[in-house]
Coordinates of C-alpha atoms in Angstrom, one line a residue:
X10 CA 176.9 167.2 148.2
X11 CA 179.4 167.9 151.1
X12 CA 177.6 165.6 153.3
X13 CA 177.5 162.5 150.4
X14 CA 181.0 163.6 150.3
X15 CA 181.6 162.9 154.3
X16 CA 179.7 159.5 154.2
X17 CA 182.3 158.8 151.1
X18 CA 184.9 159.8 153.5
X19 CA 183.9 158.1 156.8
X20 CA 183.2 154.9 154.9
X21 CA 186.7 154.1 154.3
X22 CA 187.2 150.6 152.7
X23 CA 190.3 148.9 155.0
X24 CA 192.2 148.4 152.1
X25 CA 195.2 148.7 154.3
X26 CA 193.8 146.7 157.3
X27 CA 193.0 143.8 154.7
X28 CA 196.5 143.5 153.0
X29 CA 198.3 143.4 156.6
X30 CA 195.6 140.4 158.1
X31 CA 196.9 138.7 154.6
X32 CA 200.2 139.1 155.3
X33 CA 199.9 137.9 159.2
X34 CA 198.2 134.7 158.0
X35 CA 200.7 134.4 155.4
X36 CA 203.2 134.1 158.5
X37 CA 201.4 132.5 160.9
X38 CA 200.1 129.2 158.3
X39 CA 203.4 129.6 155.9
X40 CA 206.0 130.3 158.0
X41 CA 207.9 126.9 156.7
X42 CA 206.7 127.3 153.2
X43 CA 208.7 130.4 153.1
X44 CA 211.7 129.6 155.2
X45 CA 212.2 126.2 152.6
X46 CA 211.7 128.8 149.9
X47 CA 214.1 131.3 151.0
X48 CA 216.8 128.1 151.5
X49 CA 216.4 127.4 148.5
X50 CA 216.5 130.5 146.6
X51 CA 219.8 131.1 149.4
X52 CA 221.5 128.0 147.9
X53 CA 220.9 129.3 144.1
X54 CA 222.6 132.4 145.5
X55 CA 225.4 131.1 146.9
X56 CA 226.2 128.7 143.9
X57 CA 226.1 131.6 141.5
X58 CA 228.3 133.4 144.2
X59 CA 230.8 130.3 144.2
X60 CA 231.0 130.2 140.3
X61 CA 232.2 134.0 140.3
X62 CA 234.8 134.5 143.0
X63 CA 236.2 131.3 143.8
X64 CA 238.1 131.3 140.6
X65 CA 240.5 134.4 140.2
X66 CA 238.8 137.7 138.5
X67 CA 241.5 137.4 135.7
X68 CA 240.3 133.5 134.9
X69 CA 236.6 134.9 135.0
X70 CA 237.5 137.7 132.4
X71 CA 239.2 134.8 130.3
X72 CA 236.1 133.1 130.4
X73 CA 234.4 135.9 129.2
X74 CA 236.5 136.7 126.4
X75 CA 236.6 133.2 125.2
X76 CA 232.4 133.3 125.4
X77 CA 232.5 136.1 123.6
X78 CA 234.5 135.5 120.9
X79 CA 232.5 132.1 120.3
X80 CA 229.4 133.8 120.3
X81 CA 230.1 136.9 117.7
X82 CA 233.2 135.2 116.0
X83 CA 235.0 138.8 115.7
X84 CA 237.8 140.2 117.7
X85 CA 235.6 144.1 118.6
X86 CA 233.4 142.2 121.4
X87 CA 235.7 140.0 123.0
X88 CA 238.2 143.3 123.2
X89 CA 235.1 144.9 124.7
X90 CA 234.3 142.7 127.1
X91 CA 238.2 142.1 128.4
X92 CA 238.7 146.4 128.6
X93 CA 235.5 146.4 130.3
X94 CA 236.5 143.7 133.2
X95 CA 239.3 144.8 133.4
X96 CA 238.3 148.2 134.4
X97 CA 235.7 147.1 137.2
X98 CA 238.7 145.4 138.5
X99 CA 241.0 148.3 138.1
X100 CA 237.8 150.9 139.7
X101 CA 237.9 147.9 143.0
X102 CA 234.2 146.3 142.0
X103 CA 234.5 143.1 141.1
X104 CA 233.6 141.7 144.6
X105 CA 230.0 143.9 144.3
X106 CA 229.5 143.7 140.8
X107 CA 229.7 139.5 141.2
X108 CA 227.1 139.7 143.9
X109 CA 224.7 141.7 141.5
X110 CA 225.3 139.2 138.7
X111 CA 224.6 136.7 141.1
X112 CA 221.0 138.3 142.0
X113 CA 220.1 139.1 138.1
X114 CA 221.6 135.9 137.2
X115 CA 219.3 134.1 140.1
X116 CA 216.3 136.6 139.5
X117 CA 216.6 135.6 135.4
X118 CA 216.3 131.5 135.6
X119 CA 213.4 132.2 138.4
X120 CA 211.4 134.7 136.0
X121 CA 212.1 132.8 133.1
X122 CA 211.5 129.2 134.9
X123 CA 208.1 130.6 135.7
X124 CA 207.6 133.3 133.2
X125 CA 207.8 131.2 130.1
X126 CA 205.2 128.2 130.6
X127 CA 202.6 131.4 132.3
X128 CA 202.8 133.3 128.9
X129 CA 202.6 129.8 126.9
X130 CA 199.2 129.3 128.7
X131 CA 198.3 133.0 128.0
X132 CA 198.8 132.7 124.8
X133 CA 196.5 129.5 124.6
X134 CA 193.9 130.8 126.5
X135 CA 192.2 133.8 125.8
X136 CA 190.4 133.9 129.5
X137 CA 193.4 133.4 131.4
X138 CA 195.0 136.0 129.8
X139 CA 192.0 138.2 130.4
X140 CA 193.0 137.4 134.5
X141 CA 196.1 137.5 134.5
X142 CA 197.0 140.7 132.6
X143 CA 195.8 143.1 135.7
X144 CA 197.9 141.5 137.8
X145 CA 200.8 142.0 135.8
X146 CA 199.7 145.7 135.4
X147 CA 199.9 145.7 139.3
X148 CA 203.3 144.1 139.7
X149 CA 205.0 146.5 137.0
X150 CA 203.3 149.7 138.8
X151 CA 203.0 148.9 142.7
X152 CA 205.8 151.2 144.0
X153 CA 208.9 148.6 145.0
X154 CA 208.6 149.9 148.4
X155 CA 205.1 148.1 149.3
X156 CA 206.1 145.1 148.6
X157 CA 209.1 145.1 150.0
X158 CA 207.6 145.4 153.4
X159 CA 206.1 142.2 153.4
X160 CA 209.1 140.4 151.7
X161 CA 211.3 141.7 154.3
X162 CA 209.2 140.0 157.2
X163 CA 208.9 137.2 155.6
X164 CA 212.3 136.7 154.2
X165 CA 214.5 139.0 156.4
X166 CA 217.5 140.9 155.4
X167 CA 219.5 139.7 152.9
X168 CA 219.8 138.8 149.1
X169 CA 216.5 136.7 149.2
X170 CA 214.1 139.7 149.7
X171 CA 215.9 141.4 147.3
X172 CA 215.7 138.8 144.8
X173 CA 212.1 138.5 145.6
X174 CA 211.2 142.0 145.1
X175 CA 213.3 141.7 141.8
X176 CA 211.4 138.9 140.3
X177 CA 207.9 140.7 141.0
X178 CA 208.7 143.6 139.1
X179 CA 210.6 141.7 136.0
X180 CA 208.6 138.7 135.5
X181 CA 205.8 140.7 133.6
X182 CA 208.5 141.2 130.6
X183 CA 208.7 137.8 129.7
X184 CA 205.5 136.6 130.3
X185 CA 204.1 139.1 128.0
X186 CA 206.4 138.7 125.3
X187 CA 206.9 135.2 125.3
X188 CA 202.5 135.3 125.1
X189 CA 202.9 138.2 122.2
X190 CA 205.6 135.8 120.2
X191 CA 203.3 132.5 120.2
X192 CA 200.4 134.4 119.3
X193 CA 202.2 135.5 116.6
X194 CA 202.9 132.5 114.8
X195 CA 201.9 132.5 111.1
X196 CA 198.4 130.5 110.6
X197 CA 199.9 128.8 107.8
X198 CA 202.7 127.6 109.9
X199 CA 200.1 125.8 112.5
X200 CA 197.8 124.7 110.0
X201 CA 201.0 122.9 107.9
X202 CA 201.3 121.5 111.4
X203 CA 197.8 120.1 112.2
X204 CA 197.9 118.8 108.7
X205 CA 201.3 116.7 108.8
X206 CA 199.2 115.2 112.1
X207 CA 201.6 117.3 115.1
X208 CA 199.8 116.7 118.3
X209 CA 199.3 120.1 120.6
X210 CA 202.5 119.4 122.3
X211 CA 204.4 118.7 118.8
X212 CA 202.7 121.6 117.8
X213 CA 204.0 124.2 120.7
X214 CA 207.7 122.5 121.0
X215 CA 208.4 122.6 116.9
X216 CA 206.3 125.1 115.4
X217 CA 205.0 127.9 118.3
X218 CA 208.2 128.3 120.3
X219 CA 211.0 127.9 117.8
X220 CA 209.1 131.0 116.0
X221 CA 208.3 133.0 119.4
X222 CA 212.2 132.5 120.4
X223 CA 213.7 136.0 119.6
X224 CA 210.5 136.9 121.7
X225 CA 211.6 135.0 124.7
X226 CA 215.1 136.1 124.0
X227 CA 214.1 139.4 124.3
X228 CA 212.3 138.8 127.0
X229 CA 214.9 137.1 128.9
X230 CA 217.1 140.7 127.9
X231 CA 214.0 142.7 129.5
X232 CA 214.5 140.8 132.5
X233 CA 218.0 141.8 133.4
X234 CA 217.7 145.4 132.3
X235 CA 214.9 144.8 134.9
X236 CA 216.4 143.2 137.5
X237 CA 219.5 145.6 137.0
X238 CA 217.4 148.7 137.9
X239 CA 216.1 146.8 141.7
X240 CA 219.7 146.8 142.0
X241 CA 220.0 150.6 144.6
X242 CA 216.6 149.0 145.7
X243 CA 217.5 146.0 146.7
X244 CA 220.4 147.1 148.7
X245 CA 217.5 149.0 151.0
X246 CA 217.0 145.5 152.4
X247 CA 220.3 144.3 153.0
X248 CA 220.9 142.6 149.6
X249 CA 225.1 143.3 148.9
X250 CA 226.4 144.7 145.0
X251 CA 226.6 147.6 143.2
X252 CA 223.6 149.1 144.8
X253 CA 225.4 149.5 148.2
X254 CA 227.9 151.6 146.9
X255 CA 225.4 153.8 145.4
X256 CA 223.5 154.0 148.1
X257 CA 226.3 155.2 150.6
X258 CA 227.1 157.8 147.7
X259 CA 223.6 159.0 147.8
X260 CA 223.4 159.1 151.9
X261 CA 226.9 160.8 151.7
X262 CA 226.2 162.9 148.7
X263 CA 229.6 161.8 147.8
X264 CA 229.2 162.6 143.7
X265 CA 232.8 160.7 143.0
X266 CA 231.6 157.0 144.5
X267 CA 228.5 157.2 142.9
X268 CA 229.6 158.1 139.4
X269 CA 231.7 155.4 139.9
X270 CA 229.2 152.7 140.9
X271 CA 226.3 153.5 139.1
X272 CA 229.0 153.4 135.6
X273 CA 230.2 149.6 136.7
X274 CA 226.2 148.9 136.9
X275 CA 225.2 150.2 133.2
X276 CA 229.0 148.1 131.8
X277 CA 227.2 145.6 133.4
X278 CA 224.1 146.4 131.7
X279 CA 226.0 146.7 128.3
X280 CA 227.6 143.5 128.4
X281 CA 225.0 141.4 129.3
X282 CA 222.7 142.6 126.5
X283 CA 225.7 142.1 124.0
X284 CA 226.2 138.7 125.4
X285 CA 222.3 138.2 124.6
X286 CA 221.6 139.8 121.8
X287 CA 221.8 137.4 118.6
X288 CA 221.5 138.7 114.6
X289 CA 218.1 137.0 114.6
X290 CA 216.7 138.3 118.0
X291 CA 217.8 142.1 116.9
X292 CA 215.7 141.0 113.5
X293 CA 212.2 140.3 115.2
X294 CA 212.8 141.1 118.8
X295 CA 213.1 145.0 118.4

């Protein structure tokens, strides 16, 4: 037995070795595919970044009221929302908390951009599905920390690889529950469809996703509480918000800063699933 055991041993598949030729050919034959990609996703960055501190913080939280009041119609989460502004402003984060909207916010529209039409597909077809669902196993359980290796060289320091690390880990959430709310539309719904003579397309866009949208919504929600937790993360590789705070509290062991940040990140969290949560998506999407 011990000597089965040493062969076991000595053979050691190159697991390691395999993932890091992968990684050198993905820099040596896509170096340009993922310097465009990185200007691009930089651009989406800086835009967001634009929208949220080129006006003044007290025109933002305006802006924020007047969303909220249009969206609830009562005068509770509107006064929320103001108090809660206006004490990230008052605490001196509203410069870090805008950059960490501005990676959820970018990590969101690319997870839902992309997440959406793959659990669509999933939900159509059975064997794809089958593939797909390890992989999304892998993505959710991986630690952070391997893959952040490879997105560092290939992105360097910065908001991108932090981005990219974030949308790796969230884009499982809506992919499987935009998949779980199409598969759940009610036969007799599809079949009324197919008999009125819908075509697949008519089919998906009128029947399939207006049922699987408190799904989606929900999904979308997933995928900020998601991105919100690769906040600390992110910051490891040079990505700027709450997380850097936090993590200067946690090198420093300085317990008053890091109270302090790690509250502004779950107001954050707070307000953004108010701001998203609907009467109808609280109705199926729980």
């Amino acid at each position: 037995m011990d000597k089965i055991l040493d062969w076991i041993t000595d053979e050691k598949i190159p697991i390691g070795k395999w993932a890091k030729i992968g990684v050198d050919w993905l820099i040596d034959h896509g170096g340009f595919f993922f310097d465009w990609l990185s200007a691009v996703l930089q651009v989406i960055i800086d835009a967001l970044l634009w929208c949220l501190q080129a006006p003044h913080p007290l025109v933002i939280v305006a802006a924020a009221v007047i969303l909220g009041w249009w969206l609830k119609r009562n005068f509770m989460f509107p006064f929320l929302v103001a108090l809660s502004l206006l004490l990230i402003i008052n605490q001196g984060y509203w410069k870090e908390t805008t950059e960490t909207l501005s990676l959820v916010i970018a990590a969101s529209i690319v997870c839902m951009v992309f997440g959406v039409p793959i659990g669509v597909a999933a939900a159509h077809r059975p064997r794809f599905s089958a593939f797909i669902r390890p992989i999304l196993d892998l993505m959710q359980t991986i630690p952070t920390f391997v893959y952040l290796i490879p997105a560092l060289i290939l992105f360097g320091l910065g908001m991108v690889p932090g981005l990219i690390a974030t949308v790796i880990f969230a884009i499982p959430a809506p992919i499987r529950l935009t998949e779980l709310g199409v598969k759940s539309t009610p036969t007799q719904l599809t079949e009324a469809g197919l008999a009125f003579g819908a075509t697949p397309n008519q089919l998906l866009w009128k029947v399939e996703l207006p049922w699987a949208l408190p799904n989606i919504m929900a999904g979308l929600t997933q995928t900020i509480m998601l991105s919100l937790s690769m906040v600390v993360i992110a910051a490891l590789v040079g990505a700027p918000g709450l997380g850097v705070p936090v993590l200067r509290a946690l090198n420093t062991v300085n317990i008053a800063k890091g109270f302090e940040a790690g509250a502004m990140i779950v107001i954050v969290a707070i307000l953004l699933d108010r701001f998203l949560r609907s009467d109808q998506t609280r109705e199926r999407g729980e």
